[in-house]
Short mmCIF file of C-alpha atoms in Angstrom, two decimals:
data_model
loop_
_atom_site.label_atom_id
_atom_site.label_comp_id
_atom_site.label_asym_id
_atom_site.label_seq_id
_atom_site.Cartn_x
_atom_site.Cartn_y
_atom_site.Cartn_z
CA UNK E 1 11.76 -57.17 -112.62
CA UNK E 2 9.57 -59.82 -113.05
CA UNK E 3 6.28 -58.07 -111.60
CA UNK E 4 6.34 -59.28 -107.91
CA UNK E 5 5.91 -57.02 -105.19
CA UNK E 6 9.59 -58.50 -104.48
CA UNK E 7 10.62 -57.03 -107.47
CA UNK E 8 9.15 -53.73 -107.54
CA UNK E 9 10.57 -53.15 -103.55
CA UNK E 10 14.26 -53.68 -105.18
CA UNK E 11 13.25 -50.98 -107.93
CA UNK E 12 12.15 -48.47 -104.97
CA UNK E 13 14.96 -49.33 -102.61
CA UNK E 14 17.36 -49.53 -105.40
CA UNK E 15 16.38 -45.61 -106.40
CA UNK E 16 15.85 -44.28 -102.73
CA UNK E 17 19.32 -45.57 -101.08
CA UNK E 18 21.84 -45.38 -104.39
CA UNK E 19 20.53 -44.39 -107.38
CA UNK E 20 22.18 -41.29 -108.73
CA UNK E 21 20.90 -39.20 -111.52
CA UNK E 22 24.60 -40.42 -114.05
CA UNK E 23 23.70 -43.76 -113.37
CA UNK E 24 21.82 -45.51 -116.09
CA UNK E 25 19.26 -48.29 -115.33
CA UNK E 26 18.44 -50.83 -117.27
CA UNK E 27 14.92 -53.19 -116.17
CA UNK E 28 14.62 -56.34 -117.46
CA UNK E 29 11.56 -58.27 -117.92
CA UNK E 30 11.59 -62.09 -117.99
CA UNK E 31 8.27 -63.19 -118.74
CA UNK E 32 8.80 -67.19 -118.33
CA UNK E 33 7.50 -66.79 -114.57
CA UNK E 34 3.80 -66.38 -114.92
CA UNK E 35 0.74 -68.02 -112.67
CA UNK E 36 -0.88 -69.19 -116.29
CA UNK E 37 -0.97 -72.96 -116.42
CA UNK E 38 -0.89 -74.41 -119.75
CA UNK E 39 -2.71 -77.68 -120.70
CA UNK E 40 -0.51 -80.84 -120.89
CA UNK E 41 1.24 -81.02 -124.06
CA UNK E 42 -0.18 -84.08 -125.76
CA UNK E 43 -3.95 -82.94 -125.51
CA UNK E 44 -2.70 -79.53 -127.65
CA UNK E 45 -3.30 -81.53 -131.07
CA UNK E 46 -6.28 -83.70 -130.85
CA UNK E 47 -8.85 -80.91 -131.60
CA UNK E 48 -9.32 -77.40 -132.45
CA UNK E 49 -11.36 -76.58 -129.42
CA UNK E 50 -7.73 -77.51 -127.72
CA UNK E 51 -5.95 -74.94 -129.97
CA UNK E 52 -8.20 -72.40 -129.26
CA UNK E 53 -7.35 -72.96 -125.76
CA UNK E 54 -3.71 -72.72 -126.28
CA UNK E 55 -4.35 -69.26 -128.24
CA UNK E 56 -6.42 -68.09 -125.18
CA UNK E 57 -3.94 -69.21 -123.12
CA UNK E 58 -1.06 -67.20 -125.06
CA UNK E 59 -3.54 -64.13 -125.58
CA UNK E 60 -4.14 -64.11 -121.67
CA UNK E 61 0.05 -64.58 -120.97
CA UNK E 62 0.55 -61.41 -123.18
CA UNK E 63 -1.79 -59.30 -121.62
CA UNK E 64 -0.33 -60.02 -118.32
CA UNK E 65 2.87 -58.84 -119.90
CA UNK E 66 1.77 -56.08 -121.03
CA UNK E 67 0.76 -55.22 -117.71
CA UNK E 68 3.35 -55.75 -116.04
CA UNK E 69 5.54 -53.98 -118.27
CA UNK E 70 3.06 -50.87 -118.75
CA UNK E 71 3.24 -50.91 -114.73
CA UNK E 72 7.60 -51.07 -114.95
CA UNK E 73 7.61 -48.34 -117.50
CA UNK E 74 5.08 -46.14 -115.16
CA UNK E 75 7.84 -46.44 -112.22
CA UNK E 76 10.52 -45.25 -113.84
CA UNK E 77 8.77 -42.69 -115.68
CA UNK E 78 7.61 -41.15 -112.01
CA UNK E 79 11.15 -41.69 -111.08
CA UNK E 80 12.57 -40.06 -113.64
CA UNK E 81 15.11 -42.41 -114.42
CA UNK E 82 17.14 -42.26 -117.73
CA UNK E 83 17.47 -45.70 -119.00
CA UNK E 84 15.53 -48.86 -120.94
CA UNK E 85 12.98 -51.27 -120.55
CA UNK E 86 14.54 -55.12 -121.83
CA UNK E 87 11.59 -57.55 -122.53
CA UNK E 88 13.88 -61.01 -122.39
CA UNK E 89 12.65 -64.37 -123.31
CA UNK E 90 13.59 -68.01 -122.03
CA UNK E 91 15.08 -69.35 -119.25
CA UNK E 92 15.22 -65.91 -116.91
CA UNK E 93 18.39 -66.31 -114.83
CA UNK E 94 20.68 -67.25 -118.00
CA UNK E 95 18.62 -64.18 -119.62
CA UNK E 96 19.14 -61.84 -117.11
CA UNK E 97 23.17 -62.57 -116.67
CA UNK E 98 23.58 -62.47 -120.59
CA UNK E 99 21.94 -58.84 -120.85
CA UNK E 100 23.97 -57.69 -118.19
CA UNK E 101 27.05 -59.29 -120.00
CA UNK E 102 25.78 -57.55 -122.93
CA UNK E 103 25.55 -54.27 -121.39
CA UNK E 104 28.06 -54.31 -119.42
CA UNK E 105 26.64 -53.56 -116.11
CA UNK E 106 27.76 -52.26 -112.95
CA UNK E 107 25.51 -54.41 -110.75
CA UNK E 108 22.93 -56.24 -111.39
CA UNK E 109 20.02 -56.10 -108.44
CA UNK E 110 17.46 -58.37 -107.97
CA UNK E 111 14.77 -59.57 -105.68
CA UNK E 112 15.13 -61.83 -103.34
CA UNK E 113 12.85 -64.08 -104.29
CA UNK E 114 10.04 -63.82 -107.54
CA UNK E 115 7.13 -64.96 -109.03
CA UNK E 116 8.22 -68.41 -108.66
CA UNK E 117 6.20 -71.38 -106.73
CA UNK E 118 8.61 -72.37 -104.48
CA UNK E 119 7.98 -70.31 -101.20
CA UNK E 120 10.36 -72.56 -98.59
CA UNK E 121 13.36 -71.40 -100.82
CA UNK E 122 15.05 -68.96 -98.65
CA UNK E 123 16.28 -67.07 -102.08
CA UNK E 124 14.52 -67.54 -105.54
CA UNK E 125 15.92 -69.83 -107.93
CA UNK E 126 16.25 -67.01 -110.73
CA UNK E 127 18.51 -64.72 -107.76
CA UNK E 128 19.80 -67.39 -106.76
CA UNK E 129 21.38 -68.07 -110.61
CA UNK E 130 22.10 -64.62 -111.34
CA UNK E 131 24.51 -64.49 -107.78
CA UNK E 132 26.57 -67.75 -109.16
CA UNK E 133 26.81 -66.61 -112.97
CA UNK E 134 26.79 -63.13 -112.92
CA UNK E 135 29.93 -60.60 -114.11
CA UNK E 136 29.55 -58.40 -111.95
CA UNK E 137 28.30 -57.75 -108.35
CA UNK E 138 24.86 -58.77 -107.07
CA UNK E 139 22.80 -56.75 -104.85
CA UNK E 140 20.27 -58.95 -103.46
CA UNK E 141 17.13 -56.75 -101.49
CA UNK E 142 15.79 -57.88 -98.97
CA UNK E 143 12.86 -56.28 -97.16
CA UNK E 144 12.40 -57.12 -92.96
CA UNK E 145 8.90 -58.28 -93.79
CA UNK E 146 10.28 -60.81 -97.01
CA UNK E 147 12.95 -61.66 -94.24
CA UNK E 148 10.24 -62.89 -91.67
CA UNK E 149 7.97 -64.84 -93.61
CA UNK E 150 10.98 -66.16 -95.41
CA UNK E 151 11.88 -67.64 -91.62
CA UNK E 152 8.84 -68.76 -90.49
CA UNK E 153 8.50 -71.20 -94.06
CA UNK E 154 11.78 -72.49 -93.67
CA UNK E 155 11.26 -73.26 -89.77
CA UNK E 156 7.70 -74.98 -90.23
CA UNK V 1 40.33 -57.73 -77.44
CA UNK V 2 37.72 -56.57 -76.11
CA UNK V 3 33.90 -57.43 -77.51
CA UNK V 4 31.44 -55.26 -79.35
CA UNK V 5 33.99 -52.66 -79.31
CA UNK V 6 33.47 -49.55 -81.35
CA UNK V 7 35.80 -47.90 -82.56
CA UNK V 8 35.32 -43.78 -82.36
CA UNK V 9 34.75 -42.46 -86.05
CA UNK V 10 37.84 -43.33 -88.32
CA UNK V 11 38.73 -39.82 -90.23
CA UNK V 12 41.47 -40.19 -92.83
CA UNK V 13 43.97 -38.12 -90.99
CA UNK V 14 43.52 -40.49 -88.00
CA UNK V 15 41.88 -38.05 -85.90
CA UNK V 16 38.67 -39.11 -83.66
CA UNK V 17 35.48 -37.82 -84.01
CA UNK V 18 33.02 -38.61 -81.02
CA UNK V 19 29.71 -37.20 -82.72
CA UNK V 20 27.07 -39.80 -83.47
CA UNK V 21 26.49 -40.89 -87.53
CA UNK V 22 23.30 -39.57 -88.94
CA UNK V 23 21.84 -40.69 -92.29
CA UNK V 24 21.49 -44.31 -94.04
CA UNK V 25 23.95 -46.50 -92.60
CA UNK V 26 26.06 -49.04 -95.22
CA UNK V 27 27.52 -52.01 -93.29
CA UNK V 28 31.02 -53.37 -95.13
CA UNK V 29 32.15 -56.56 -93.78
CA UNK V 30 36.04 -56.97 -93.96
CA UNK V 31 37.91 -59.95 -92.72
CA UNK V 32 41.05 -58.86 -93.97
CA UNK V 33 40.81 -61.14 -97.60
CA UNK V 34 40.89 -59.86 -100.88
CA UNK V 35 37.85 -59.92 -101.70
CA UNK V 36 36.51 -58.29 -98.56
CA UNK V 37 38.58 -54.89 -99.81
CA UNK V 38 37.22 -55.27 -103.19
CA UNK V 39 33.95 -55.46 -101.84
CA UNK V 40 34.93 -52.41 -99.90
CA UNK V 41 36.89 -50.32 -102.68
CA UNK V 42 33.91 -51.38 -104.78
CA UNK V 43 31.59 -49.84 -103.13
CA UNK V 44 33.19 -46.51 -102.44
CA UNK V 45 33.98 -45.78 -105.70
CA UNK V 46 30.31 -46.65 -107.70
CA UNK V 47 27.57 -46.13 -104.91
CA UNK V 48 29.08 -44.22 -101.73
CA UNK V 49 27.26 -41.04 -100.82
CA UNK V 50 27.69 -37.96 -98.87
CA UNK V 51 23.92 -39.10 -97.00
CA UNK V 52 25.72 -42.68 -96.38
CA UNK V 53 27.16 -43.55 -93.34
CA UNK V 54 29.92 -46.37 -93.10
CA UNK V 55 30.56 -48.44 -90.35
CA UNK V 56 33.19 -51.08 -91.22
CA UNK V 57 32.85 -54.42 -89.24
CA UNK V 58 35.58 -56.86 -88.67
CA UNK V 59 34.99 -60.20 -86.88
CA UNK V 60 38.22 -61.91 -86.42
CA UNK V 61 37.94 -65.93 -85.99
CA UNK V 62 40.31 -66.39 -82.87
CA UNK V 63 39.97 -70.56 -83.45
CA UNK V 64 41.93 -70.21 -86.99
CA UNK V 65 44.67 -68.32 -85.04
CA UNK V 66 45.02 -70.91 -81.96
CA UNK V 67 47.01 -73.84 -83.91
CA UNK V 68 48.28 -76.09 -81.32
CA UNK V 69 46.15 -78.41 -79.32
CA UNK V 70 44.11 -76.69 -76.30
CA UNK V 71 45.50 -78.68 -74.04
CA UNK V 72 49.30 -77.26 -74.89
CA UNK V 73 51.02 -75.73 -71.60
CA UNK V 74 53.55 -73.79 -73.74
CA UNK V 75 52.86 -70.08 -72.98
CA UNK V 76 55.18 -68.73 -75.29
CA UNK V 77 53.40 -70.37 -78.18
CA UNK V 78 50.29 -69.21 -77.45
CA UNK V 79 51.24 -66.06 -76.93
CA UNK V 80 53.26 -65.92 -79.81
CA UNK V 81 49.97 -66.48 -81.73
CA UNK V 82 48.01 -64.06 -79.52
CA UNK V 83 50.80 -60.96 -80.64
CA UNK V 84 50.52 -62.27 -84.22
CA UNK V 85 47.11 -62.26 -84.62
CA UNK V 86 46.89 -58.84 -83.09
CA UNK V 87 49.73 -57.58 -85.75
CA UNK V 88 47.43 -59.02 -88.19
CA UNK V 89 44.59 -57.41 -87.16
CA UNK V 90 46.49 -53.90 -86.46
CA UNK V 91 47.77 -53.59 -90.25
CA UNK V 92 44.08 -54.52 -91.28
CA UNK V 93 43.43 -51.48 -89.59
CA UNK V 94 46.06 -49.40 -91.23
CA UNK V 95 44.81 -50.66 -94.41
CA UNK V 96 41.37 -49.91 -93.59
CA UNK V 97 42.38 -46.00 -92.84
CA UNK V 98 44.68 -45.79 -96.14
CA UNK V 99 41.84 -47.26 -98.63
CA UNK V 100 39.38 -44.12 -96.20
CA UNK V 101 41.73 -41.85 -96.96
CA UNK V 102 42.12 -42.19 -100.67
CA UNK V 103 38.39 -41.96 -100.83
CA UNK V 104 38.30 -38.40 -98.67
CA UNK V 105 35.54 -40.91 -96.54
CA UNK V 106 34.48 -41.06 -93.07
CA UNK V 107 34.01 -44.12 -91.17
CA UNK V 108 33.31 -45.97 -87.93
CA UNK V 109 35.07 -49.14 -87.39
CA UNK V 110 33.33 -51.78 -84.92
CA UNK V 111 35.41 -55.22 -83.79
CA UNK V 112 33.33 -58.06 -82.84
CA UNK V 113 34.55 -61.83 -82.08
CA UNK V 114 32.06 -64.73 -83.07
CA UNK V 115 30.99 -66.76 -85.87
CA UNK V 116 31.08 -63.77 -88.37
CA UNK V 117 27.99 -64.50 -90.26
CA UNK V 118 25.76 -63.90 -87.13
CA UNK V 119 27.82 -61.34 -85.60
CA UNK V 120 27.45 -59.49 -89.60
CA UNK V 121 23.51 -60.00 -89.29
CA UNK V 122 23.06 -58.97 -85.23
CA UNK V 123 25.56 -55.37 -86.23
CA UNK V 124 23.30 -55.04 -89.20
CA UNK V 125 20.24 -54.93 -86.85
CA UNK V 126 21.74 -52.91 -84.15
CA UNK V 127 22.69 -50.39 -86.75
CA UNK V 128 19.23 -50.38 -88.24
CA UNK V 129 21.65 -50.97 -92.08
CA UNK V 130 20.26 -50.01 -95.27
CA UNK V 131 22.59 -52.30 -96.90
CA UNK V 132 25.24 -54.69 -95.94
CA UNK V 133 28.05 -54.95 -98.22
CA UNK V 134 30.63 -58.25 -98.48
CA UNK V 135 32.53 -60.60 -100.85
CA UNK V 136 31.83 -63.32 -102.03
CA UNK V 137 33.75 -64.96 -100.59
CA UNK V 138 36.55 -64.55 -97.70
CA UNK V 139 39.86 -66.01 -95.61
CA UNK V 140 38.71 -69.88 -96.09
CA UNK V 141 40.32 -72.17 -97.81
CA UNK V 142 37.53 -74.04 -99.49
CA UNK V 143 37.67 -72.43 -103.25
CA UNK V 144 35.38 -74.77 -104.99
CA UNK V 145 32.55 -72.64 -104.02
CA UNK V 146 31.58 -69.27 -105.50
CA UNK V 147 30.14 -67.61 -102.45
CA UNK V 148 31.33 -68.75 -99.06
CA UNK V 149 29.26 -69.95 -96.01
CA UNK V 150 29.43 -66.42 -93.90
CA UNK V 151 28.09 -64.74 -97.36
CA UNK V 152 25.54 -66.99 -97.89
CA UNK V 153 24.46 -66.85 -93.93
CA UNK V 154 24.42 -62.80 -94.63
CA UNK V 155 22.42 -63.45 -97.59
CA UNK V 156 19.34 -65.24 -95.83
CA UNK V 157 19.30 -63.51 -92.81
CA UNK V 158 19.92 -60.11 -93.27
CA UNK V 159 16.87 -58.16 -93.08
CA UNK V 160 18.15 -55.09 -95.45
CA UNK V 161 19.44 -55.88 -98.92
CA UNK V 162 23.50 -56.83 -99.36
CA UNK V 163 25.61 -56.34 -101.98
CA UNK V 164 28.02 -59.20 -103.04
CA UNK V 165 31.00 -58.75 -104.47
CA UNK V 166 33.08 -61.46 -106.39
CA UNK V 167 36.82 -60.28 -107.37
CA UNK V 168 37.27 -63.04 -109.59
CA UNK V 169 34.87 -61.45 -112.20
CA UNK V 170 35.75 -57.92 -111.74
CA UNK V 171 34.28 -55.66 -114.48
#
């Protein structure tokens, strides 16, 4: 789950259609998606003001995180769901498929589509990875209103 | 064959049920390949529920089954194929009820001709699915790609979430 309404509607659909109170479930959090720019790299060493900037830049990243995760840990606590928060760093698709190899999961389900920037993809790159790599099945969640905008940006 | 056709309920023992599924309806796509039934199997054993109502979808490609040219007179060719393909699709059937009854599981089975990945999507609708359920890949022959073109049709178009299954990573 990275924090889009995408993600959260898997979380929901996931526990009202086949959740089951032996099954454990295990949310990971990828925080490389994020709508924080950062400055270009070579203007991060000329001057302190610039490093300040970077550490206000990292400060506001990891309050966003901690956001998002205190909102992921509220769900499942009202859902009353026995199982662990993962807080994953790099690259999120090759994150997310290793901690499921890790743990060896059932099924891994996902969004259809992220935090990411692309909005004509019809699937999110990060889904998209996790369906060709992962070790187990996929359950992909789509919602009908994702599925209609999802059409109209591919068709215009 | 007749289009659209739905079966009446499939109970294990073979008998018919006529009453109308209630509850959250879970699409399975099988076109008779290996992975389709893992897909299927799959599913039954980890997330089937009492509340879930299967309807099992089979949408046999008549154009891989017609090998000679169109313009062939020969009858007894054709209908060679014809009887074939229907043997073929009869023993999916039988193969169907077996992996039902195993699972003690009710099910309706609906036949539909066309390209499969929009005949998948417009039963999906029709049934108002909660989740659509398919390999990754099926009968092609194309293996360099991980998920095959009717999965990856399913995938964007569906408007309910679906569950793919890939056999050649089986946990």
């Amino acid at each position: 789950m990275d924090g889009s309404t995408h993600s959260f509607f898997a979380f929901d659909w996931y526990m009202a259609n086949l959740h089951s109170p032996d099954i454990e479930v295990i949310v990971a959090h990828s925080s490389s998606h994020n709508t924080t720019s950062f400055p270009p790299v070579h203007t991060l060493m000329s001057s302190g003001r610039d490093c300040m900037a970077l550490s206000r830049v990292d400060q506001q990243e990891e309050a966003e995180v901690d956001r998002i995760v205190c909102q992921i840990k509220g769900r499942l606590t009202q859902a009353g769901v026995r199982g662990k928060l993962l807080r994953l760093t790099g690259d999120p698709g090759p994150a997310i498929v290793h901690a499921g190899a890790e743990h060896s999961v059932t099924c891994i389900v996902t969004g259809s589509r992220g935090l990411g920037t692309v909005k004509r993809a019809l699937i999110g790159s990060v889904s998209d990875y996790i369906l060709h790599h992962a070790h187990c099945p996929v359950m992909v969640c789509r919602n009908r209103d994702s599925a209609h905008k999802d059409r109209n940006h591919a068709y215009s | 064959m007749s289009d659209g056709q739905a079966s009446p309920l499939l109970t294990p023992d073979g008998a018919e049920d006529e009453h109308r599924p209630v509850g959250k309806v879970v699409l399975i796509a099988v076109d008779g390949s290996e992975n389709s039934f893992y897909a299927f199997r799959w599913y039954l054993q980890r997330f089937h529920q009492p509340g879930h109502t299967i309807v099992i979808l089979h949408c046999p490609e008549l154009k891989s089954v017609m090998k000679v040219p169109l313009r062939s007179t020969d009858h007894h060719c054709v209908n060679a194929m014809v009887r074939e393909h229907d043997q073929v699709v009869t023993t999916l059937v039988d193969k169907i009820k077996d992996i039902l009854k195993s699972a003690k599981v009710n099910a309706r089975l609906i036949k539909q001709s066309g390209d499969p990945g929009h005949v998948i999507v417009k039963v999906a609708n029709e049934n108002k699915a909660t989740l659509i359920v398919t390999g990754s890949r099926g009968l092609s022959s194309a293996r360099r790609t991980l998920i095959g073109s009717v999965s990856k049709y399913v995938l964007h178009h569906a408007q309910c979430p679906v569950l793919i299954c890939r056999k050649d990573v089986a946990t």
